[in-house]
Coordinates of C-alpha atoms in Angstrom, one line a residue:
X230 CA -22.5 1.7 -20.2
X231 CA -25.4 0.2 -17.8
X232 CA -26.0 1.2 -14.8
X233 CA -27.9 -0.8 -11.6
X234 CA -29.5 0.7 -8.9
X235 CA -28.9 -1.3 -5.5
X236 CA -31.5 -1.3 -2.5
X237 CA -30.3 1.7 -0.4
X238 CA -32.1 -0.2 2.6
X239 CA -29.9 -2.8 2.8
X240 CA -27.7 -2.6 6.0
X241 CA -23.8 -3.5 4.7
X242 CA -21.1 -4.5 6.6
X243 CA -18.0 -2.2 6.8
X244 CA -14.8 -5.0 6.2
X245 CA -12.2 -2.2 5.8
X246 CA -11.4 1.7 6.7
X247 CA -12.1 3.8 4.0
X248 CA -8.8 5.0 2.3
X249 CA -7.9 7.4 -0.5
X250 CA -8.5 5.8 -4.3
X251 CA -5.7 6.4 -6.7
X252 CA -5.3 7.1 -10.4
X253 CA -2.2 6.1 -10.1
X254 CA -0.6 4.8 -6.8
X255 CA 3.0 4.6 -7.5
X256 CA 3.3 8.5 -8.5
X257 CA 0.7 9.4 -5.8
X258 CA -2.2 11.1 -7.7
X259 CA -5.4 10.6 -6.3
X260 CA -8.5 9.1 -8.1
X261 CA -11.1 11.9 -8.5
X262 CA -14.9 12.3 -9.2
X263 CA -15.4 12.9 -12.5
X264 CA -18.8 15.6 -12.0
X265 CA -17.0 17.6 -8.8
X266 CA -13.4 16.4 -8.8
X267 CA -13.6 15.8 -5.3
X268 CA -10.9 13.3 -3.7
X269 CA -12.5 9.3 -4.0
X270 CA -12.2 6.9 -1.1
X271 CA -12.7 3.3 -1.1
X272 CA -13.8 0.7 0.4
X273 CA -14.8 -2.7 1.1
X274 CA -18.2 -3.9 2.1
X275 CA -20.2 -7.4 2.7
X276 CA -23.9 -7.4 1.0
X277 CA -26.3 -9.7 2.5
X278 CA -27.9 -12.4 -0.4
X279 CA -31.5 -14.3 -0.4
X280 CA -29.0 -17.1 -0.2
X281 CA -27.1 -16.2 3.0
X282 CA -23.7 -16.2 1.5
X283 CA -23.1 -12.7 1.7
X284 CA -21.0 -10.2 -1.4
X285 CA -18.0 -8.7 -1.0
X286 CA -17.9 -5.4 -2.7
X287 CA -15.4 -2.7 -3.2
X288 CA -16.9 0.7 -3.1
X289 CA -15.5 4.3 -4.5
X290 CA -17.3 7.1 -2.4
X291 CA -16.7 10.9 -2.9
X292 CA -14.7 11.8 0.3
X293 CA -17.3 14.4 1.2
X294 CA -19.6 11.4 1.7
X295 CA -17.3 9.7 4.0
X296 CA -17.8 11.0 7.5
X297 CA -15.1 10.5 9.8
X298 CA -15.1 7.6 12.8
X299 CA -16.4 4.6 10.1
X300 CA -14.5 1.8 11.2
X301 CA -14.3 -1.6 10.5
X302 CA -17.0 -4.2 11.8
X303 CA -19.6 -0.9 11.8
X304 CA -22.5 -1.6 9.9
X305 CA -23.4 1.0 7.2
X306 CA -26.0 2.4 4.4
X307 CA -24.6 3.7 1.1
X308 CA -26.5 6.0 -0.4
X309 CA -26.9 6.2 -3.8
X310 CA -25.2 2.6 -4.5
X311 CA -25.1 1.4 -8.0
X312 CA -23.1 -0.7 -9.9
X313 CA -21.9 0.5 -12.9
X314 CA -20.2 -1.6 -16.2
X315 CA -18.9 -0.8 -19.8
X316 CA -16.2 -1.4 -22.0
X317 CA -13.4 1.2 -23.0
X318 CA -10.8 0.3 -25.6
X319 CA -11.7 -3.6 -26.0
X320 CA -11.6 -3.9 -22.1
X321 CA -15.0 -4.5 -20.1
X322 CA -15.1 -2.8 -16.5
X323 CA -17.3 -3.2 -13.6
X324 CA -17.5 -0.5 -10.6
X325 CA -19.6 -0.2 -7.8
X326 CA -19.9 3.6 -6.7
X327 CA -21.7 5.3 -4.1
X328 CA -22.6 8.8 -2.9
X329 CA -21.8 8.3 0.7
X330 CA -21.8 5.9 3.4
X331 CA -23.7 6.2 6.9
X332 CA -23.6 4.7 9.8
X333 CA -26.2 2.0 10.8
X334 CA -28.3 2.2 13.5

């Protein structure tokens, strides 16, 4: 597995609400943090680039780290953002995870 630390200075742009993650959505159980088995949320955020063009990234945040009133448009700061990637059973995966968002000022 490798692990990427992104610049927690960069100012992100909130595209969506965060809403619960799921393990599996059909049967209703909820996605939960491995180290404190709190609930995750997700959601999706526009990083800036050198370039301009800006990346869209879908973020999984421990619910305890998502405060209430984010909405979308708000700009935001994740804390702790990294982007994580390995392979289980043949299959290569790429996540990006965080240990809460904050508002922008």
């Amino acid at each position: 597995m490798m692990i990427l630390p992104i610049d927690p200075n960069r100012p992100l742009l909130l595209l969506s609400t965060p809403s619960p993650q799921f393990k599996d959505r059909a049967a209703g159980i909820p996605a939960t943090d491995r180290d404190t088995g709190a609930p995750l949320m997700e959601a999706s955020v526009a990083l800036p680039t050198e370039n301009g063009a800006p990346q869209v990234l879908r973020v999984s945040i421990p619910a305890p780290g998502v405060p209430d009133g984010l909405s979308m448009g708000q700009m935001v700061k994740a804390t702790g953002l990294t982007f994580l990637t390995g392979e289980k059973n043949g299959r290569t995966w790429q996540i990006f995870r965080a240990a809460a968002l904050t508002p922008s000022k």
